[in-house]
PDB file of C-alpha atoms in Angstrom:
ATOM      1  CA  UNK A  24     -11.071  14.130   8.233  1.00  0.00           C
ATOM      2  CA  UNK A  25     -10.366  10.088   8.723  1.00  0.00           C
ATOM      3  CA  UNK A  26     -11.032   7.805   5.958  1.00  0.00           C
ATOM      4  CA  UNK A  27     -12.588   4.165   5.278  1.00  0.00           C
ATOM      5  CA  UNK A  28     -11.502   1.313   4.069  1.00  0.00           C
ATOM      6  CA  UNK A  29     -12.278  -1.847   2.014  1.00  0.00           C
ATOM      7  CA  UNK A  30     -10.065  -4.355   0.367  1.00  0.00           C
ATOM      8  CA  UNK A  31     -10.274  -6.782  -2.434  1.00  0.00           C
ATOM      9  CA  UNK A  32      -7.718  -9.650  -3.081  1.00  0.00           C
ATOM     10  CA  UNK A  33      -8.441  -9.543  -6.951  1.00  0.00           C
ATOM     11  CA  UNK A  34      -6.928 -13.032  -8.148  1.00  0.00           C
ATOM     12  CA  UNK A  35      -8.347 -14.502  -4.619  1.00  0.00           C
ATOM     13  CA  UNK A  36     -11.875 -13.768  -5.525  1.00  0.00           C
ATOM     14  CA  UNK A  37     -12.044 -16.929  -8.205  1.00  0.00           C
ATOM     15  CA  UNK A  38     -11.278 -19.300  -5.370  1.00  0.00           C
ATOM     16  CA  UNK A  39      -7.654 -19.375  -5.668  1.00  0.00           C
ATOM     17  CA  UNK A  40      -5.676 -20.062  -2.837  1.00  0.00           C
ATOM     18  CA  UNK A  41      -2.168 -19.013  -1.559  1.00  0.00           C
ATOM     19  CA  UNK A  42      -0.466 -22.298  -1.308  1.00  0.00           C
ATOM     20  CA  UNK A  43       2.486 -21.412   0.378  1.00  0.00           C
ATOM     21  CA  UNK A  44       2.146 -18.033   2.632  1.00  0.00           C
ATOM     22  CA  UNK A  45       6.225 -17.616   2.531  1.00  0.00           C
ATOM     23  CA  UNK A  46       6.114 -17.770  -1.038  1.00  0.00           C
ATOM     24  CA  UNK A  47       3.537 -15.347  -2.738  1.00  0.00           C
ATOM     25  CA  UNK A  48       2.961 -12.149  -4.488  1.00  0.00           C
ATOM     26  CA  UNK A  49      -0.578 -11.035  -4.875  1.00  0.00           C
ATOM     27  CA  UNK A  50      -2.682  -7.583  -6.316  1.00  0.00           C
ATOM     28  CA  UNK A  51      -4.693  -5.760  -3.450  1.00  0.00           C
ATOM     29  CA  UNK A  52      -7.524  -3.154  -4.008  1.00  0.00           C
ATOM     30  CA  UNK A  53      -8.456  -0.885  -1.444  1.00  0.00           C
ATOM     31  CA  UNK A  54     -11.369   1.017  -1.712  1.00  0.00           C
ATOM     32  CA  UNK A  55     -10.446   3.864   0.458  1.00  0.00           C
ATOM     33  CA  UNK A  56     -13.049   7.077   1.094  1.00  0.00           C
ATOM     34  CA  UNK A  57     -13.834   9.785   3.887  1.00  0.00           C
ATOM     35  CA  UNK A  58     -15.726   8.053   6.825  1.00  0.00           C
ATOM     36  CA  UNK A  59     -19.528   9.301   6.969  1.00  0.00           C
ATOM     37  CA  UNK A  60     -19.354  10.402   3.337  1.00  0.00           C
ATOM     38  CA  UNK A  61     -19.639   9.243  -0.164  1.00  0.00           C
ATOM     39  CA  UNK A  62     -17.110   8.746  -2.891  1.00  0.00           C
ATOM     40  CA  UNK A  63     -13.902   7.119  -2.731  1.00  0.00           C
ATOM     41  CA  UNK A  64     -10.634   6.400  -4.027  1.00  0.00           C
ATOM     42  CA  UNK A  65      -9.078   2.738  -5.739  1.00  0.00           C
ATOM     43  CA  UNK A  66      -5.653   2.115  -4.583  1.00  0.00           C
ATOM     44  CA  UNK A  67      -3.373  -0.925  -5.824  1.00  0.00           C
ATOM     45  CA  UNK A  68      -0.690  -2.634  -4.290  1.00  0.00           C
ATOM     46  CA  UNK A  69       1.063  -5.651  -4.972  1.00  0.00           C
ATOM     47  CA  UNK A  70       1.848  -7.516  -1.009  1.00  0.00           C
ATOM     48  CA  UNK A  71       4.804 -10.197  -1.820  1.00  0.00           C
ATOM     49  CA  UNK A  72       7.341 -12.131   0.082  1.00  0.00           C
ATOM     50  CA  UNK A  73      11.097 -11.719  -0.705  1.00  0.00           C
ATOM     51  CA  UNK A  74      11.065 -15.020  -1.750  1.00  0.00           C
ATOM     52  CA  UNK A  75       8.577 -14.574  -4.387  1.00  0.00           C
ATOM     53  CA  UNK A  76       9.865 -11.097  -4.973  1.00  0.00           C
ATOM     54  CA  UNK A  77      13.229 -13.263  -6.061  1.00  0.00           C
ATOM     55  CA  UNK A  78      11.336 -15.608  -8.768  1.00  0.00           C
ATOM     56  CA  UNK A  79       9.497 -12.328 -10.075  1.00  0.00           C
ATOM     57  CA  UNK A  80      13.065 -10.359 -10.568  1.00  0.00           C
ATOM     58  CA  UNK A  81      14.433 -13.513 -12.259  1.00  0.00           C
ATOM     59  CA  UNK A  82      11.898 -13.130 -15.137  1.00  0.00           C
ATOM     60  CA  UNK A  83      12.127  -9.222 -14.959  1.00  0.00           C
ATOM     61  CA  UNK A  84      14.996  -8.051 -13.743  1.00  0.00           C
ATOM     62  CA  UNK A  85      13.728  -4.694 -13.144  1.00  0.00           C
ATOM     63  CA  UNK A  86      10.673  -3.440 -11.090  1.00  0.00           C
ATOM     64  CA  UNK A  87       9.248  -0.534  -9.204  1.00  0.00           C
ATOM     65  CA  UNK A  88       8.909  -0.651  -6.093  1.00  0.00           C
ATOM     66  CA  UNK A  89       6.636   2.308  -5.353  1.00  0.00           C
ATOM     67  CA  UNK A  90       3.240   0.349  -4.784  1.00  0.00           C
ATOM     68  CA  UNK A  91       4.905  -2.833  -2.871  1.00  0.00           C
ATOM     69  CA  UNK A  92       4.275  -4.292   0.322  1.00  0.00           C
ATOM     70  CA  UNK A  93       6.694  -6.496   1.593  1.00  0.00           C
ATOM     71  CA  UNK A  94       5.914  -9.524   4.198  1.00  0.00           C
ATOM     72  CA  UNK A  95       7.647 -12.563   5.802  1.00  0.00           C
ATOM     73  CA  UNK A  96       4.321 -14.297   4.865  1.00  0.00           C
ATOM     74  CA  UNK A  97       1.211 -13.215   2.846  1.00  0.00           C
ATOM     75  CA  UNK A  98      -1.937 -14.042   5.177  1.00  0.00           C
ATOM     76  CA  UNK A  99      -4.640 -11.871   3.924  1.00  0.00           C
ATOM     77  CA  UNK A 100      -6.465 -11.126   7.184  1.00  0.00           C
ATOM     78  CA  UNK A 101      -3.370  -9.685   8.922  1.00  0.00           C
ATOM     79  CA  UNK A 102      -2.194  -7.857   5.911  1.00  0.00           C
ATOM     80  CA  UNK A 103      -5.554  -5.900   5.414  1.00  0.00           C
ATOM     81  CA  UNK A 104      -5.914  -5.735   9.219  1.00  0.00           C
ATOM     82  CA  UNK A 105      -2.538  -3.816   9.440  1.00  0.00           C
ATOM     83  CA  UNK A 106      -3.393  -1.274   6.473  1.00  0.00           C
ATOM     84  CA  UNK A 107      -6.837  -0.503   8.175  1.00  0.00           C
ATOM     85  CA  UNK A 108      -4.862   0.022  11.421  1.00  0.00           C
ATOM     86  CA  UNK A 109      -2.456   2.510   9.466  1.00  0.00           C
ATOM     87  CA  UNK A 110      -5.199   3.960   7.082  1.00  0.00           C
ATOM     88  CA  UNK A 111      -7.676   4.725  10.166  1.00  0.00           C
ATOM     89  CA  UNK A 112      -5.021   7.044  12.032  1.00  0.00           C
ATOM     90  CA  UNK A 113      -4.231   8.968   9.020  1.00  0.00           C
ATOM     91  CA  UNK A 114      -5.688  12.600   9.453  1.00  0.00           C
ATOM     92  CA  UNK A 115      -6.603  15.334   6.875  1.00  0.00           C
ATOM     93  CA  UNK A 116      -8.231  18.660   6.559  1.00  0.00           C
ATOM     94  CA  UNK A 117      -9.381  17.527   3.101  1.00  0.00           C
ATOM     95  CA  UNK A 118      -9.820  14.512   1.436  1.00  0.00           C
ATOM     96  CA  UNK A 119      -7.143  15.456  -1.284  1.00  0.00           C
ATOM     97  CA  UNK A 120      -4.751  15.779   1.230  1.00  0.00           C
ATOM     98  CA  UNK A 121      -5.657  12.728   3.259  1.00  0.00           C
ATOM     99  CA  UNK A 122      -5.867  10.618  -0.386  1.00  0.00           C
ATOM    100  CA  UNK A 123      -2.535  11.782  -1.085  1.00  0.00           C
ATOM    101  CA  UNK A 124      -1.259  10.052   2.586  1.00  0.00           C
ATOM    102  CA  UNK A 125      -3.220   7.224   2.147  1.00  0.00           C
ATOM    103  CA  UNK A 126      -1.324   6.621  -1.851  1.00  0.00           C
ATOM    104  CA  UNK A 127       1.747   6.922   0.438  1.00  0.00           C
ATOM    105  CA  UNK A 128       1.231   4.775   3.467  1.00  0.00           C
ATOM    106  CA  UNK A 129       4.309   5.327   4.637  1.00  0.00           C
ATOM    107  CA  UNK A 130       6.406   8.340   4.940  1.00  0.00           C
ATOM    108  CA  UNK A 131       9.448  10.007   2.618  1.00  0.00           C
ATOM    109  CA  UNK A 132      11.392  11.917   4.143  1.00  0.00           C
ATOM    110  CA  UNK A 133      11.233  14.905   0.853  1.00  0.00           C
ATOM    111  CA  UNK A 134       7.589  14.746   0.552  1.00  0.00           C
ATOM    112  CA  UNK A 135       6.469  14.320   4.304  1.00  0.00           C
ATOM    113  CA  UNK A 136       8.367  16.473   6.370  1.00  0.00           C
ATOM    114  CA  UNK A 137       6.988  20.091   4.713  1.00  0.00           C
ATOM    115  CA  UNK A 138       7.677  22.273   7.781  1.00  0.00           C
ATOM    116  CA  UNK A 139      11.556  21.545   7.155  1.00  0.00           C
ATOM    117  CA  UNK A 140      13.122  24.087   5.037  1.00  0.00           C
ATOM    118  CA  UNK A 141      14.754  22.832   1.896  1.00  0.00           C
ATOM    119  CA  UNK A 142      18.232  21.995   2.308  1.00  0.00           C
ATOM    120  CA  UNK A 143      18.876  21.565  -1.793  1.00  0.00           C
ATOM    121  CA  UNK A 144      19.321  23.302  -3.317  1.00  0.00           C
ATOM    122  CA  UNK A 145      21.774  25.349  -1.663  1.00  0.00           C
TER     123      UNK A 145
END
């Protein structure tokens, strides 16, 4: 099973625009579901710049990082044309399983590598 997906720039949809792509931090939707079928699944991530990621840890100097997506610059276009690239080679038997990569985008070691026998405890 390969999935589908669809993005939404939330705070872009009123018209605003990203003044300076080397300094911004926006929320991104994707609409994710299995290709040919119904249903689907809303993932959020937050795509910033290091810059911005700076000014945001200046006025809270703690934040997870789980649901970030780091770039040099935020262009929209490329940044939704790279997830689709990474979403639409993702493979599944089921959708749980493939929804559960897809919430992940990119590998851990501890949760991806499952044939590896545990090392820890000893």
């Amino acid at each position: 099973m390969r999935a589908h997906a669809e993005f939404r720039w939330v705070d872009l949809e009123a018209g605003r625009r990203i003044d300076d792509p080397a300094h911004a931090c926006e929320l991104l939707e994707m609409y994710v579901g299995p290709q040919g079928e119904p249903g689907g699944e809303r993932f959020q991530l937050t795509v910033c710049t290091p810059s911005a990621l700076k000014e945001q840890l200046g006025r809270h100097p703690f934040l997870i990082g789980r649901h970030w997506l780091f770039v040099a610059e935020l262009h929209p276009d490329q940044v939704t044309e790279w997830l689709s690239d990474r979403i639409a080679v993702l493979e599944a038997p089921t959708w749980s399983e493939l929804a559960e990569r897809i919430g992940r985008i990119g590998e851990w070691e501890f949760e991806d590598d499952i044939d590896r026998p545990m090392l820890w405890p000893p």
